Short mmCIF file of C-alpha atoms in Angstrom, two decimals:
data_model
loop_
_atom_site.label_atom_id
_atom_site.label_comp_id
_atom_site.label_asym_id
_atom_site.label_seq_id
_atom_site.Cartn_x
_atom_site.Cartn_y
_atom_site.Cartn_z
CA MET A 28 84.47 107.27 94.97
CA THR A 29 87.98 107.65 93.57
CA ASP A 30 91.15 106.29 95.16
CA ILE A 31 92.17 109.89 95.91
CA GLU A 32 88.99 110.48 97.91
CA ILE A 33 89.45 107.18 99.72
CA LYS A 34 93.03 108.03 100.64
CA THR A 35 91.98 111.52 101.79
CA ARG A 36 89.49 109.98 104.21
CA SER A 37 92.02 107.40 105.38
CA ILE A 38 94.84 109.86 106.17
CA TYR A 39 92.57 112.60 107.53
CA ASP A 40 93.53 112.04 111.17
CA GLU A 41 97.24 112.25 110.30
CA LEU A 42 96.95 115.70 108.68
CA SER A 43 97.62 119.00 110.42
CA PRO A 44 94.54 121.10 111.32
CA ALA A 45 95.14 123.35 108.29
CA GLU A 46 95.56 120.35 105.98
CA GLN A 47 92.38 118.84 107.43
CA LYS A 48 90.57 122.03 106.45
CA VAL A 49 91.84 121.58 102.89
CA ALA A 50 90.79 117.91 102.93
CA TRP A 51 87.33 118.82 104.19
CA TYR A 52 86.88 121.42 101.43
CA PHE A 53 88.22 119.00 98.82
CA LEU A 54 85.78 116.25 99.79
CA GLN A 55 82.80 118.61 99.89
CA ASN A 56 83.64 120.57 96.71
CA LEU A 57 85.19 118.07 94.33
CA GLY A 58 83.91 119.84 91.22
CA SER A 59 85.48 123.20 92.05
CA VAL A 60 88.89 121.57 92.34
CA PHE A 61 88.88 121.27 88.52
CA ASP A 62 87.33 124.66 87.86
CA ASP A 63 89.35 126.89 90.18
CA PRO A 64 93.07 127.73 90.21
CA ILE A 65 94.98 127.28 93.44
CA ALA A 66 94.63 130.95 94.42
CA VAL A 67 90.83 130.76 94.21
CA LEU A 68 90.74 127.43 96.05
CA ALA A 69 92.85 128.94 98.82
CA GLU A 70 90.51 131.91 99.10
CA LYS A 71 87.33 129.83 99.07
CA SER A 72 88.63 127.31 101.60
CA GLY A 73 90.21 129.89 103.88
CA VAL A 74 93.53 128.05 103.76
CA SER A 75 96.81 129.20 102.20
CA GLN A 76 98.11 127.99 98.85
CA VAL A 77 101.03 126.41 100.69
CA MET A 78 98.61 124.21 102.64
CA TRP A 79 96.98 123.08 99.41
CA VAL A 80 100.37 122.03 98.06
CA ARG A 81 101.19 120.20 101.31
CA PHE A 82 97.83 118.42 101.18
CA CYS A 83 98.55 117.24 97.63
CA LYS A 84 102.00 116.02 98.67
CA ALA A 85 100.47 114.15 101.63
CA LEU A 86 98.43 112.25 99.04
CA GLY A 87 101.62 111.40 97.14
CA PHE A 88 101.44 114.02 94.38
CA SER A 89 103.97 116.68 93.40
CA GLY A 90 101.37 119.44 93.60
CA LEU A 91 97.81 120.49 92.75
CA LYS A 92 98.27 120.08 88.99
CA ASP A 93 99.49 116.52 89.43
CA MET A 94 96.61 115.73 91.77
CA LYS A 95 94.04 117.23 89.36
CA LYS A 96 95.42 115.15 86.49
CA ASN A 97 95.16 111.91 88.46
CA LEU A 98 91.74 112.79 89.84
CA PHE A 99 90.45 113.50 86.33
CA PHE A 100 91.82 110.17 85.12
CA GLN A 101 90.17 108.27 87.97
CA LEU A 102 86.83 109.99 87.48
CA SER A 103 86.95 109.33 83.74
CA GLN A 104 87.44 105.62 84.42
CA GLN A 105 84.29 105.35 86.48
CA ARG A 106 81.21 104.19 84.62
CA ALA A 107 78.81 106.22 86.73
CA GLU A 108 78.99 109.75 88.08
CA VAL A 109 80.14 110.20 91.64
CA SER A 110 76.80 110.73 93.32
CA ALA A 111 77.08 109.00 96.68
CA PRO A 112 75.63 110.92 99.65
CA SER A 113 78.06 112.71 101.92
CA MET A 114 79.31 110.33 104.57
CA ASP A 115 81.48 112.68 106.63
CA PHE A 116 81.20 112.36 110.40
CA LEU A 117 78.12 110.13 110.16
CA ASP A 118 78.91 108.75 113.58
CA THR A 119 78.30 112.07 115.33
CA ARG A 120 75.58 113.55 113.13
CA THR A 121 72.44 114.68 114.96
CA TYR A 122 69.63 112.63 113.49
CA SER A 123 66.04 113.84 113.59
CA SER A 124 64.48 110.37 113.45
CA VAL A 125 65.19 106.66 113.69
CA ASP A 126 64.59 106.47 109.93
CA GLY A 127 67.45 108.94 109.54
CA ILE A 128 69.69 106.77 111.72
CA ILE A 129 68.82 103.70 109.64
CA SER A 130 69.61 105.51 106.39
CA GLY A 131 72.83 107.00 107.75
CA ILE A 132 74.20 103.72 109.11
CA GLU A 133 73.18 101.94 105.90
CA ALA A 134 75.01 104.51 103.77
CA GLY A 135 78.15 104.37 105.91
CA SER A 136 78.20 100.57 105.95
CA LEU A 137 77.73 100.24 102.20
CA GLU A 138 80.36 102.89 101.50
CA ALA A 139 82.88 101.16 103.80
CA ILE A 140 82.50 97.84 102.00
CA ARG A 141 82.54 99.39 98.53
CA SER A 142 85.58 101.59 99.12
CA THR A 143 87.45 98.74 100.85
CA ALA A 144 86.77 96.46 97.89
CA GLN A 145 88.21 99.10 95.54
CA ILE A 146 91.61 99.13 97.20
CA GLN A 147 92.22 95.39 97.47
CA ASP A 148 95.09 93.74 95.61
CA ALA A 149 94.03 90.25 94.53
CA SER A 150 97.63 89.03 94.30
CA VAL A 151 98.32 90.04 97.91
CA ILE A 152 95.16 88.30 99.13
CA GLU A 153 96.15 85.13 97.27
CA GLU A 154 99.65 85.21 98.73
CA VAL A 155 98.39 85.72 102.28
CA ALA A 156 95.92 82.86 101.82
CA ALA A 157 98.79 80.64 100.65
CA LYS A 158 100.87 81.64 103.67
CA ILE A 159 97.99 80.70 105.98
CA ALA A 160 97.53 77.34 104.27
CA ALA A 161 101.23 76.52 104.70
CA ALA A 162 101.66 77.89 108.24
CA ASP A 163 102.31 75.76 111.29
CA THR A 164 100.27 78.20 113.40
CA VAL A 165 98.24 81.29 112.55
CA ARG A 166 98.49 83.72 115.48
CA LEU A 167 95.80 86.42 115.59
CA PHE A 168 95.99 89.73 117.44
CA GLY A 169 93.56 92.57 118.09
CA VAL A 170 92.15 94.60 120.96
CA GLY A 171 88.77 96.27 121.42
CA ALA A 172 86.63 96.30 118.28
CA SER A 173 89.58 94.96 116.26
CA GLY A 174 89.62 91.99 118.62
CA LEU A 175 86.06 91.17 117.53
CA VAL A 176 87.26 90.98 113.93
CA ALA A 177 90.24 88.81 114.89
CA ASN A 178 87.87 86.51 116.76
CA ASP A 179 85.68 86.18 113.66
CA LEU A 180 88.65 85.01 111.58
CA TYR A 181 89.69 82.68 114.41
CA TYR A 182 86.31 80.90 114.35
CA LYS A 183 86.42 80.64 110.57
CA LEU A 184 89.90 79.09 110.58
CA LEU A 185 88.85 76.55 113.20
CA ARG A 186 86.14 75.34 110.82
CA VAL A 187 88.69 74.42 108.16
CA ASP A 188 91.13 72.77 110.57
CA VAL A 189 93.75 75.53 110.45
CA ASN A 190 95.87 75.61 113.59
CA ALA A 191 94.98 79.10 114.83
CA VAL A 192 95.23 80.81 118.22
CA PHE A 193 93.42 83.86 119.55
CA CYS A 194 92.28 85.24 122.88
CA THR A 195 90.65 88.59 123.55
CA ASP A 196 92.81 89.03 126.66
CA LEU A 197 95.81 91.18 125.70
CA HIS A 198 98.05 89.55 128.29
CA VAL A 199 97.36 86.15 126.74
CA GLN A 200 98.23 87.59 123.30
CA LEU A 201 101.51 88.87 124.74
CA THR A 202 102.14 85.34 125.99
CA TYR A 203 101.51 83.37 122.80
CA ILE A 204 103.53 85.74 120.63
CA THR A 205 106.62 84.49 122.47
CA ALA A 206 106.12 81.06 120.87
CA ALA A 207 106.03 82.46 117.31
CA LYS A 208 108.48 81.01 114.81
CA PRO A 209 109.41 81.51 111.12
CA SER A 210 106.86 78.93 109.98
CA ASP A 211 104.00 80.91 111.58
CA VAL A 212 101.77 83.69 110.30
CA ALA A 213 100.86 86.58 112.60
CA ILE A 214 97.76 88.56 111.56
CA LEU A 215 97.30 91.84 113.41
CA PHE A 216 94.15 93.97 113.35
CA SER A 217 94.19 97.71 114.09
CA ASN A 218 92.06 100.31 112.35
CA SER A 219 94.40 103.19 113.21
CA GLY A 220 97.55 101.16 112.66
CA ASN A 221 99.08 102.95 115.64
CA THR A 222 97.74 100.98 118.62
CA THR A 223 100.68 100.69 121.02
CA GLU A 224 100.03 97.10 122.10
CA ILE A 225 99.51 95.85 118.55
CA LEU A 226 102.72 97.52 117.42
CA GLU A 227 104.57 95.78 120.26
CA LEU A 228 103.14 92.44 119.14
CA ALA A 229 104.05 93.14 115.49
CA ARG A 230 107.65 93.88 116.44
CA ALA A 231 107.80 90.70 118.51
CA ALA A 232 106.48 88.67 115.58
CA ARG A 233 109.10 90.16 113.25
CA GLU A 234 111.88 89.47 115.74
CA ARG A 235 110.86 85.80 115.75
CA GLY A 236 110.77 85.56 111.96
CA ALA A 237 107.02 85.07 111.56
CA CYS A 238 105.20 86.36 108.49
CA VAL A 239 103.43 89.56 109.58
CA VAL A 240 100.08 90.49 108.03
CA ALA A 241 98.35 93.78 108.89
CA VAL A 242 94.65 94.49 108.48
CA THR A 243 94.54 98.25 108.89
CA LYS A 244 93.30 101.45 107.29
CA TYR A 245 94.55 102.46 103.87
CA GLY A 246 97.57 104.77 103.93
CA ALA A 247 100.81 105.08 105.84
CA ASN A 248 100.84 104.03 109.49
CA GLN A 249 103.25 102.29 111.85
CA LEU A 250 101.65 98.84 111.58
CA SER A 251 101.80 98.89 107.78
CA GLU A 252 105.51 99.66 107.96
CA LEU A 253 106.11 96.61 110.17
CA ALA A 254 104.09 94.21 108.01
CA ASP A 255 105.17 91.89 105.22
CA PHE A 256 101.67 92.12 103.76
CA VAL A 257 98.95 94.73 104.21
CA LEU A 258 95.24 94.13 103.65
CA PRO A 259 93.88 97.70 103.70
CA THR A 260 90.48 98.89 104.85
CA SER A 261 88.60 102.11 104.18
CA SER A 262 85.58 103.65 105.89
CA PRO A 263 83.82 107.02 106.01
CA GLU A 264 84.71 107.51 109.68
CA LEU A 265 86.98 110.56 109.55
CA GLN A 266 87.58 111.65 113.10
CA PHE A 267 85.12 111.42 116.00
CA ARG A 268 83.49 108.05 116.67
CA SER A 269 81.27 106.85 119.49
CA GLY A 270 82.44 103.37 118.52
CA ALA A 271 83.88 101.44 115.57
CA THR A 272 81.01 101.05 113.13
CA SER A 273 81.81 101.09 109.41
CA SER A 274 85.52 100.49 110.10
CA ARG A 275 84.62 97.21 111.81
CA LEU A 276 82.48 96.16 108.84
CA ALA A 277 85.32 97.03 106.46
CA ALA A 278 87.70 94.77 108.38
CA LEU A 279 85.11 91.97 108.51
CA PHE A 280 84.75 92.30 104.73
CA VAL A 281 88.51 91.78 104.34
CA VAL A 282 88.29 88.72 106.61
CA ASP A 283 85.48 87.26 104.51
CA VAL A 284 87.42 87.82 101.28
CA LEU A 285 90.59 86.28 102.75
CA PHE A 286 88.79 83.26 104.20
CA THR A 287 86.82 82.61 101.01
CA THR A 288 90.04 82.82 98.99
CA LEU A 289 91.69 80.34 101.36
CA CYS A 290 88.81 77.90 100.91
CA ASN A 291 88.63 78.43 97.15
CA LYS A 292 92.34 77.76 96.62
CA ASN A 293 92.41 74.76 98.97
CA TYR A 294 88.95 73.29 98.49
CA SER A 295 90.05 69.65 98.41
CA THR A 296 91.64 70.16 101.83
CA VAL A 297 88.96 72.24 103.53
CA ALA A 298 85.81 70.57 102.15
CA LYS A 299 85.83 67.71 104.65
CA PRO A 300 86.38 69.75 107.85
CA LEU A 301 83.82 72.30 106.64
CA ALA A 302 81.23 69.56 106.15
CA GLU A 303 82.05 67.95 109.50
CA SER A 304 81.82 71.22 111.42
CA TYR A 305 78.51 72.01 109.75
CA SER A 306 77.17 68.56 110.58
CA GLN A 307 78.25 68.79 114.21
CA CYS A 308 76.77 72.26 114.72
CA SER A 309 73.54 71.43 112.89
CA LYS A 310 72.73 68.86 115.57
CA HIS A 311 72.16 71.75 117.96
CA HIS A 312 69.93 73.82 115.68
CA ALA A 313 66.42 74.35 117.01
#
């Protein structure tokens, strides 16, 4: 999958209904984007040429020609043909069997991890890991499914003796943000990047001078704008979800990459607490 396809999926919810129709056609008919002029694309998709131009601009291009050029370049850089199964709206697809459910969830999970890996910036991950290592306190924030991801990082940081705080109770999060200071790192998790409570916490962290790190979906959103560093995620969930599935796995992947980088860059410091925590926990293994 190209970066353009990934970004299309990530910004889908932010597009107008007409632009979403263009995005849907684009994702389902990638080949015809090269073959057809804008007039034909407009006719086939049932959307005006103006909407096609707006869609391209929403992706950061000047127009369809610019988008085609970049898409061609990205496809030419890939070693294998784009042949992944369609992942659109997997969460609400009507499956005919449990085997179909297994295959669908597997495809969505693998695609989320692969596309999230594609958009990572190693230098940003290294810098965030360094900030965590130097921080007085790492303050973690997340609600709902994002809270589960924050909790996973919290447990990992405890194992390497990093002073971290997290509680799933939002009111407790609102309490410990008040103690944030410039020597702290605040890591906020929100798939949409527009969760009201998380945005409030991000603003509070900035006001207190803490380093703000956002783990959120790829593309423009309010949380990204408030953050000093963004660790983006991508998943095939486009619109309707019965629950966070592949988006949660994408965020957990980012957490694993960040934590492993932290340990790798500070191994002499983390080796002892890692060994001690393993030894202590192993006493309780059956």
